[in-house]
Amino acid sequence: MRNRDEGMREIQKIEAMIYEKTISIYKGAVAYHPSPRLKERVMKKIRIKRRMPLILAFATLLAFFAILGTLNFFLKANDLDKRYAELIERGIRRLVETTTPAPKPLEKSNYLDVAGFLSDVF
Amino acid sequence: MEEPRLINGLKHREEWAYDEFFREYAPKIGSVARSYLGADDVDDIVQEVLIRVFKSIRKFRGDSKLSTWVYRITVNVCKTLLQKYKRMKESLVDFSDDETFYYLEPRTSVDVLKQALDELNYETVMKAMEQLSPNDRLLIKLRDIDGLSYDEIAEIINKPLGTVKSGIHNARKRLKNLLKGGLEDLEKQR
């Protein structure tokens, strides 16, 4: 009985040693040593992500001004065209509507009156 | 390095904190990923985990240890990737639902075991580990290699403590059986 117990203990001990050795081999197999390149890659991504809000804000601002400028240009251009068109139309209308009377020839007496007035003044 | 100082540095996006974190945690993350996925090239996974950590460190309240939180993110990233692999029908196989494992046979004689101990090598171990499920490998890695407590493991894998304890017990048992099978195969080949 005593020998049997000792035998069992010995078996358990060896089994534990087998398991320990297995774990030790496996530990070596799954050990991981990151490369410096991986670190560079990660840091690069992190830096881009860190700057992303700033980049986005700048890009949004740029886009906003670009849209504003474009709109302004087109609106102004349309407005000027409209104003030119209105002026031209108004001018034509006035020319058409107003009948200018033919100039009357000056009478002799009137001519002398004007000459007398001018000589009085100057 | 004091953990609160490191966390504070990360929250304030200090360059030295990123360096320190990378130096201390990248090997742990890579090792867990290698163990869980059974893959050698885990650079992309490590990168993904590190970026997630740096991105969400402000949300870390310090309820658990930083390492527990990082392990948890790592396991989640690995699980997502494994699901993706499965969907793509790639060669990674999960044995977690396979109930056809053998349990420990009646004790082998001392001499046979001693011989087995001497013959145990890299190939036999890796063959046995490959046959384990990713979850079993993860449990063995966290408990027997990284030496985490049952509580920490429960928090990492988001399972009750009892489930974790029985999970680890069963994983070890399955590994022992697989090793035994592997050693017997070696014996037959001679």
GROMACS .gro file of C-alpha atoms in nm:
model
  312
    1MET     CA    1   0.000   0.000   0.000
    2ARG     CA    2   0.281   0.236   0.097
    3ASN     CA    3   0.477   0.150  -0.218
    4ARG     CA    4   0.167   0.213  -0.428
    5ASP     CA    5   0.121   0.559  -0.275
    6GLU     CA    6   0.485   0.641  -0.337
    7GLY     CA    7   0.450   0.522  -0.695
    8MET     CA    8   0.144   0.745  -0.746
    9ARG     CA    9   0.329   1.041  -0.602
   10GLU     CA   10   0.621   0.975  -0.834
   11ILE     CA   11   0.389   0.959  -1.135
   12GLN     CA   12   0.218   1.284  -1.033
   13LYS     CA   13   0.557   1.446  -0.991
   14ILE     CA   14   0.672   1.340  -1.338
   15GLU     CA   15   0.341   1.448  -1.491
   16ALA     CA   16   0.383   1.788  -1.328
   17MET     CA   17   0.736   1.805  -1.469
   18ILE     CA   18   0.607   1.718  -1.818
   19TYR     CA   19   0.347   1.994  -1.790
   20GLU     CA   20   0.606   2.241  -1.663
   21LYS     CA   21   0.842   2.160  -1.949
   22THR     CA   22   0.555   2.194  -2.196
   23ILE     CA   23   0.468   2.537  -2.062
   24SER     CA   24   0.830   2.642  -2.072
   25ILE     CA   25   0.864   2.534  -2.438
   26TYR     CA   26   0.535   2.701  -2.529
   27LYS     CA   27   0.637   3.021  -2.351
   28GLY     CA   28   0.942   3.040  -2.574
   29ALA     CA   29   0.734   2.964  -2.881
   30VAL     CA   30   0.484   3.244  -2.830
   31ALA     CA   31   0.734   3.503  -2.705
   32TYR     CA   32   0.704   3.816  -2.914
   33HIS     CA   33   0.964   4.086  -2.972
   34PRO     CA   34   0.823   4.389  -3.153
   35SER     CA   35   1.037   4.538  -3.427
   36PRO     CA   36   1.140   4.906  -3.422
   37ARG     CA   37   0.958   4.938  -3.756
   38LEU     CA   38   0.631   4.849  -3.587
   39LYS     CA   39   0.689   5.118  -3.330
   40GLU     CA   40   0.753   5.373  -3.603
   41ARG     CA   41   0.435   5.265  -3.783
   42VAL     CA   42   0.224   5.297  -3.469
   43MET     CA   43   0.371   5.635  -3.374
   44LYS     CA   44   0.313   5.767  -3.725
   45LYS     CA   45  -0.053   5.667  -3.709
   46ILE     CA   46  -0.088   5.814  -3.362
   47ARG     CA   47   0.064   6.145  -3.471
   48ILE     CA   48  -0.169   6.168  -3.770
   49LYS     CA   49  -0.467   6.088  -3.548
   50ARG     CA   50  -0.350   6.348  -3.297
   51ARG     CA   51  -0.328   6.615  -3.567
   52MET     CA   52  -0.651   6.506  -3.732
   53PRO     CA   53  -0.879   6.761  -3.556
   54LEU     CA   54  -0.644   7.044  -3.653
   55ILE     CA   55  -0.620   6.920  -4.012
   56LEU     CA   56  -0.998   6.881  -4.028
   57ALA     CA   57  -1.058   7.228  -3.886
   58PHE     CA   58  -0.816   7.382  -4.134
   59ALA     CA   59  -0.968   7.191  -4.425
   60THR     CA   60  -1.320   7.293  -4.322
   61LEU     CA   61  -1.218   7.656  -4.295
   62LEU     CA   62  -1.050   7.642  -4.634
   63ALA     CA   63  -1.352   7.478  -4.793
   64PHE     CA   64  -1.583   7.735  -4.631
   65PHE     CA   65  -1.387   8.027  -4.770
   66ALA     CA   66  -1.360   7.867  -5.110
   67ILE     CA   67  -1.737   7.817  -5.126
   68LEU     CA   68  -1.796   8.169  -4.999
   69GLY     CA   69  -1.559   8.317  -5.258
   70THR     CA   70  -1.711   8.122  -5.543
   71LEU     CA   71  -2.064   8.218  -5.443
   72ASN     CA   72  -1.966   8.581  -5.405
   73PHE     CA   73  -1.802   8.587  -5.746
   74PHE     CA   74  -2.105   8.443  -5.923
   75LEU     CA   75  -2.358   8.653  -5.733
   76LYS     CA   76  -2.164   8.973  -5.802
   77ALA     CA   77  -2.123   8.888  -6.165
   78ASN     CA   78  -2.494   8.822  -6.202
   79ASP     CA   79  -2.578   9.144  -6.018
   80LEU     CA   80  -2.359   9.359  -6.244
   81ASP     CA   81  -2.505   9.205  -6.556
   82LYS     CA   82  -2.850   9.275  -6.424
   83ARG     CA   83  -2.767   9.638  -6.346
   84TYR     CA   84  -2.610   9.698  -6.686
   85ALA     CA   85  -2.910   9.545  -6.853
   86GLU     CA   86  -3.147   9.764  -6.654
   87LEU     CA   87  -2.951  10.082  -6.736
   88ILE     CA   88  -2.944  10.003  -7.105
   89GLU     CA   89  -3.312   9.918  -7.106
   90ARG     CA   90  -3.398  10.241  -6.923
   91GLY     CA   91  -3.192  10.446  -7.168
   92ILE     CA   92  -3.359  10.288  -7.468
   93ARG     CA   93  -3.703  10.340  -7.309
   94ARG     CA   94  -3.630  10.708  -7.246
   95LEU     CA   95  -3.507  10.754  -7.603
   96VAL     CA   96  -3.817  10.590  -7.740
   97GLU     CA   97  -4.066  10.769  -7.513
   98THR     CA   98  -3.931  11.127  -7.520
   99THR     CA   99  -3.988  11.318  -7.844
  100THR     CA  100  -3.734  11.593  -7.871
  101PRO     CA  101  -3.876  11.906  -8.047
  102ALA     CA  102  -3.679  12.040  -8.338
  103PRO     CA  103  -3.468  12.349  -8.248
  104LYS     CA  104  -3.631  12.682  -8.336
  105PRO     CA  105  -3.425  12.944  -8.522
  106LEU     CA  106  -3.335  13.241  -8.303
  107GLU     CA  107  -3.511  13.567  -8.381
  108LYS     CA  108  -3.301  13.874  -8.443
  109SER     CA  109  -3.451  14.077  -8.150
  110ASN     CA  110  -3.384  13.788  -7.914
  111TYR     CA  111  -3.033  13.763  -8.039
  112LEU     CA  112  -2.975  14.134  -7.963
  113ASP     CA  113  -3.134  14.103  -7.619
  114VAL     CA  114  -2.895  13.825  -7.531
  115ALA     CA  115  -2.596  14.026  -7.660
  116GLY     CA  116  -2.710  14.334  -7.460
  117PHE     CA  117  -2.754  14.127  -7.145
  118LEU     CA  118  -2.410  13.976  -7.183
  119SER     CA  119  -2.245  14.316  -7.236
  120ASP     CA  120  -2.425  14.452  -6.926
  121VAL     CA  121  -2.300  14.175  -6.707
  122PHE     CA  122  -1.939  14.156  -6.828
  123MET     CA  123   0.737   5.278  -1.382
  124GLU     CA  124   0.439   5.367  -1.166
  125GLU     CA  125   0.114   5.276  -1.336
  126PRO     CA  126  -0.078   5.598  -1.251
  127ARG     CA  127   0.206   5.809  -1.391
  128LEU     CA  128   0.210   5.605  -1.711
  129ILE     CA  129  -0.169   5.633  -1.747
  130ASN     CA  130  -0.151   6.006  -1.686
  131GLY     CA  131   0.125   6.041  -1.942
  132LEU     CA  132  -0.078   5.848  -2.199
  133LYS     CA  133  -0.384   6.061  -2.127
  134HIS     CA  134  -0.177   6.373  -2.187
  135ARG     CA  135  -0.031   6.221  -2.502
  136GLU     CA  136   0.325   6.241  -2.379
  137GLU     CA  137   0.582   6.091  -2.611
  138TRP     CA  138   0.774   5.920  -2.328
  139ALA     CA  139   0.452   5.750  -2.212
  140TYR     CA  140   0.392   5.606  -2.559
  141ASP     CA  141   0.751   5.479  -2.564
  142GLU     CA  142   0.722   5.326  -2.219
  143PHE     CA  143   0.388   5.166  -2.296
  144PHE     CA  144   0.518   5.020  -2.620
  145ARG     CA  145   0.827   4.879  -2.450
  146GLU     CA  146   0.630   4.720  -2.168
  147TYR     CA  147   0.309   4.606  -2.334
  148ALA     CA  148   0.381   4.533  -2.702
  149PRO     CA  149   0.557   4.201  -2.616
  150LYS     CA  150   0.264   4.097  -2.394
  151ILE     CA  151   0.005   4.187  -2.657
  152GLY     CA  152   0.198   4.005  -2.929
  153SER     CA  153   0.244   3.699  -2.713
  154VAL     CA  154  -0.127   3.673  -2.630
  155ALA     CA  155  -0.215   3.720  -2.998
  156ARG     CA  156   0.032   3.451  -3.103
  157SER     CA  157  -0.107   3.212  -2.849
  158TYR     CA  158  -0.473   3.281  -2.921
  159LEU     CA  159  -0.453   3.285  -3.298
  160GLY     CA  160  -0.174   3.033  -3.336
  161ALA     CA  161  -0.014   3.267  -3.588
  162ASP     CA  162   0.342   3.395  -3.613
  163ASP     CA  163   0.286   3.730  -3.779
  164VAL     CA  164   0.089   3.935  -3.533
  165ASP     CA  165   0.232   4.282  -3.606
  166ASP     CA  166  -0.097   4.410  -3.744
  167ILE     CA  167  -0.285   4.290  -3.438
  168VAL     CA  168  -0.035   4.453  -3.202
  169GLN     CA  169  -0.066   4.775  -3.401
  170GLU     CA  170  -0.446   4.762  -3.387
  171VAL     CA  171  -0.445   4.703  -3.011
  172LEU     CA  172  -0.194   4.981  -2.945
  173ILE     CA  173  -0.392   5.232  -3.148
  174ARG     CA  174  -0.714   5.130  -2.972
  175VAL     CA  175  -0.545   5.172  -2.634
  176PHE     CA  176  -0.400   5.514  -2.720
  177LYS     CA  177  -0.734   5.624  -2.864
  178SER     CA  178  -0.947   5.518  -2.571
  179ILE     CA  179  -0.710   5.572  -2.278
  180ARG     CA  180  -0.909   5.880  -2.175
  181LYS     CA  181  -1.207   5.651  -2.111
  182PHE     CA  182  -0.999   5.429  -1.882
  183ARG     CA  183  -1.125   5.499  -1.530
  184GLY     CA  184  -0.874   5.283  -1.348
  185ASP     CA  185  -1.131   5.039  -1.206
  186SER     CA  186  -0.899   4.756  -1.305
  187LYS     CA  187  -0.525   4.726  -1.362
  188LEU     CA  188  -0.397   4.876  -1.686
  189SER     CA  189  -0.262   4.535  -1.788
  190THR     CA  190  -0.606   4.374  -1.739
  191TRP     CA  191  -0.765   4.642  -1.956
  192VAL     CA  192  -0.498   4.598  -2.226
  193TYR     CA  193  -0.533   4.218  -2.219
  194ARG     CA  194  -0.908   4.257  -2.256
  195ILE     CA  195  -0.871   4.478  -2.563
  196THR     CA  196  -0.620   4.231  -2.707
  197VAL     CA  197  -0.854   3.935  -2.657
  198ASN     CA  198  -1.143   4.129  -2.815
  199VAL     CA  199  -0.935   4.222  -3.118
  200CYS     CA  200  -0.819   3.860  -3.155
  201LYS     CA  201  -1.174   3.726  -3.123
  202THR     CA  202  -1.301   3.968  -3.388
  203LEU     CA  203  -1.019   3.865  -3.618
  204LEU     CA  204  -1.081   3.496  -3.557
  205GLN     CA  205  -1.449   3.539  -3.641
  206LYS     CA  206  -1.347   3.717  -3.959
  207TYR     CA  207  -1.110   3.432  -4.045
  208LYS     CA  208  -1.383   3.179  -3.979
  209ARG     CA  209  -1.618   3.366  -4.204
  210MET     CA  210  -1.355   3.366  -4.473
  211LYS     CA  211  -1.325   2.989  -4.417
  212GLU     CA  212  -0.956   3.007  -4.360
  213SER     CA  213  -0.757   2.737  -4.200
  214LEU     CA  214  -0.786   2.838  -3.835
  215VAL     CA  215  -1.003   2.587  -3.654
  216ASP     CA  216  -1.178   2.637  -3.320
  217PHE     CA  217  -1.220   2.317  -3.124
  218SER     CA  218  -1.411   2.475  -2.838
  219ASP     CA  219  -1.732   2.284  -2.908
  220ASP     CA  220  -1.559   1.959  -2.979
  221GLU     CA  221  -1.645   1.720  -2.698
  222THR     CA  222  -1.442   1.429  -2.826
  223PHE     CA  223  -1.147   1.485  -2.597
  224TYR     CA  224  -1.008   1.201  -2.403
  225TYR     CA  225  -0.960   1.226  -2.033
  226LEU     CA  226  -0.661   1.103  -1.842
  227GLU     CA  227  -0.617   0.733  -1.882
  228PRO     CA  228  -0.510   0.509  -1.593
  229ARG     CA  229  -0.166   0.610  -1.475
  230THR     CA  230   0.127   0.520  -1.692
  231SER     CA  231   0.427   0.358  -1.537
  232VAL     CA  232   0.705   0.575  -1.398
  233ASP     CA  233   0.963   0.465  -1.654
  234VAL     CA  234   0.737   0.545  -1.951
  235LEU     CA  235   0.666   0.888  -1.810
  236LYS     CA  236   1.032   0.956  -1.746
  237GLN     CA  237   1.105   0.864  -2.105
  238ALA     CA  238   0.823   1.091  -2.219
  239LEU     CA  239   0.970   1.376  -2.019
  240ASP     CA  240   1.305   1.330  -2.191
  241GLU     CA  241   1.150   1.310  -2.536
  242LEU     CA  242   0.922   1.607  -2.498
  243ASN     CA  243   1.029   1.859  -2.763
  244TYR     CA  244   0.917   2.170  -2.949
  245GLU     CA  245   0.729   1.982  -3.221
  246THR     CA  246   0.532   1.765  -2.979
  247VAL     CA  247   0.434   2.067  -2.769
  248MET     CA  248   0.334   2.281  -3.067
  249LYS     CA  249   0.137   1.997  -3.223
  250ALA     CA  250  -0.056   1.953  -2.900
  251MET     CA  251  -0.111   2.327  -2.855
  252GLU     CA  252  -0.234   2.363  -3.213
  253GLN     CA  253  -0.501   2.106  -3.141
  254LEU     CA  254  -0.628   2.298  -2.842
  255SER     CA  255  -0.900   2.557  -2.895
  256PRO     CA  256  -0.802   2.926  -2.899
  257ASN     CA  257  -0.987   2.970  -2.570
  258ASP     CA  258  -0.797   2.686  -2.404
  259ARG     CA  259  -0.468   2.826  -2.530
  260LEU     CA  260  -0.562   3.168  -2.401
  261LEU     CA  261  -0.651   3.034  -2.055
  262ILE     CA  262  -0.325   2.840  -2.031
  263LYS     CA  263  -0.128   3.140  -2.153
  264LEU     CA  264  -0.286   3.384  -1.909
  265ARG     CA  265  -0.272   3.154  -1.609
  266ASP     CA  266   0.036   2.937  -1.652
  267ILE     CA  267   0.263   3.164  -1.856
  268ASP     CA  268   0.166   3.518  -1.755
  269GLY     CA  269   0.068   3.413  -1.403
  270LEU     CA  270  -0.252   3.616  -1.384
  271SER     CA  271  -0.502   3.556  -1.106
  272TYR     CA  272  -0.837   3.387  -1.170
  273ASP     CA  273  -1.012   3.719  -1.101
  274GLU     CA  274  -0.804   3.901  -1.359
  275ILE     CA  275  -0.866   3.629  -1.617
  276ALA     CA  276  -1.240   3.642  -1.544
  277GLU     CA  277  -1.234   4.016  -1.606
  278ILE     CA  278  -1.031   3.982  -1.925
  279ILE     CA  279  -1.247   3.718  -2.088
  280ASN     CA  280  -1.566   3.855  -1.932
  281LYS     CA  281  -1.675   3.524  -1.778
  282PRO     CA  282  -1.774   3.425  -1.422
  283LEU     CA  283  -1.497   3.313  -1.186
  284GLY     CA  284  -1.630   2.955  -1.166
  285THR     CA  285  -1.632   2.923  -1.543
  286VAL     CA  286  -1.275   3.044  -1.557
  287LYS     CA  287  -1.157   2.797  -1.292
  288SER     CA  288  -1.324   2.499  -1.456
  289GLY     CA  289  -1.211   2.624  -1.797
  290ILE     CA  290  -0.848   2.630  -1.689
  291HIS     CA  291  -0.879   2.287  -1.526
  292ASN     CA  292  -1.028   2.138  -1.842
  293ALA     CA  293  -0.778   2.311  -2.069
  294ARG     CA  294  -0.488   2.163  -1.872
  295LYS     CA  295  -0.650   1.821  -1.880
  296ARG     CA  296  -0.698   1.841  -2.256
  297LEU     CA  297  -0.339   1.951  -2.303
  298LYS     CA  298  -0.211   1.662  -2.093
  299ASN     CA  299  -0.415   1.418  -2.302
  300LEU     CA  300  -0.298   1.567  -2.627
  301LEU     CA  301   0.062   1.550  -2.507
  302LYS     CA  302   0.015   1.192  -2.406
  303GLY     CA  303  -0.130   1.113  -2.748
  304GLY     CA  304   0.159   1.291  -2.917
  305LEU     CA  305   0.418   1.103  -2.714
  306GLU     CA  306   0.249   0.772  -2.782
  307ASP     CA  307   0.253   0.849  -3.155
  308LEU     CA  308   0.624   0.916  -3.129
  309GLU     CA  309   0.667   0.582  -2.956
  310LYS     CA  310   0.472   0.401  -3.230
  311GLN     CA  311   0.684   0.560  -3.503
  312ARG     CA  312   0.993   0.391  -3.361
   0.00000   0.00000   0.00000
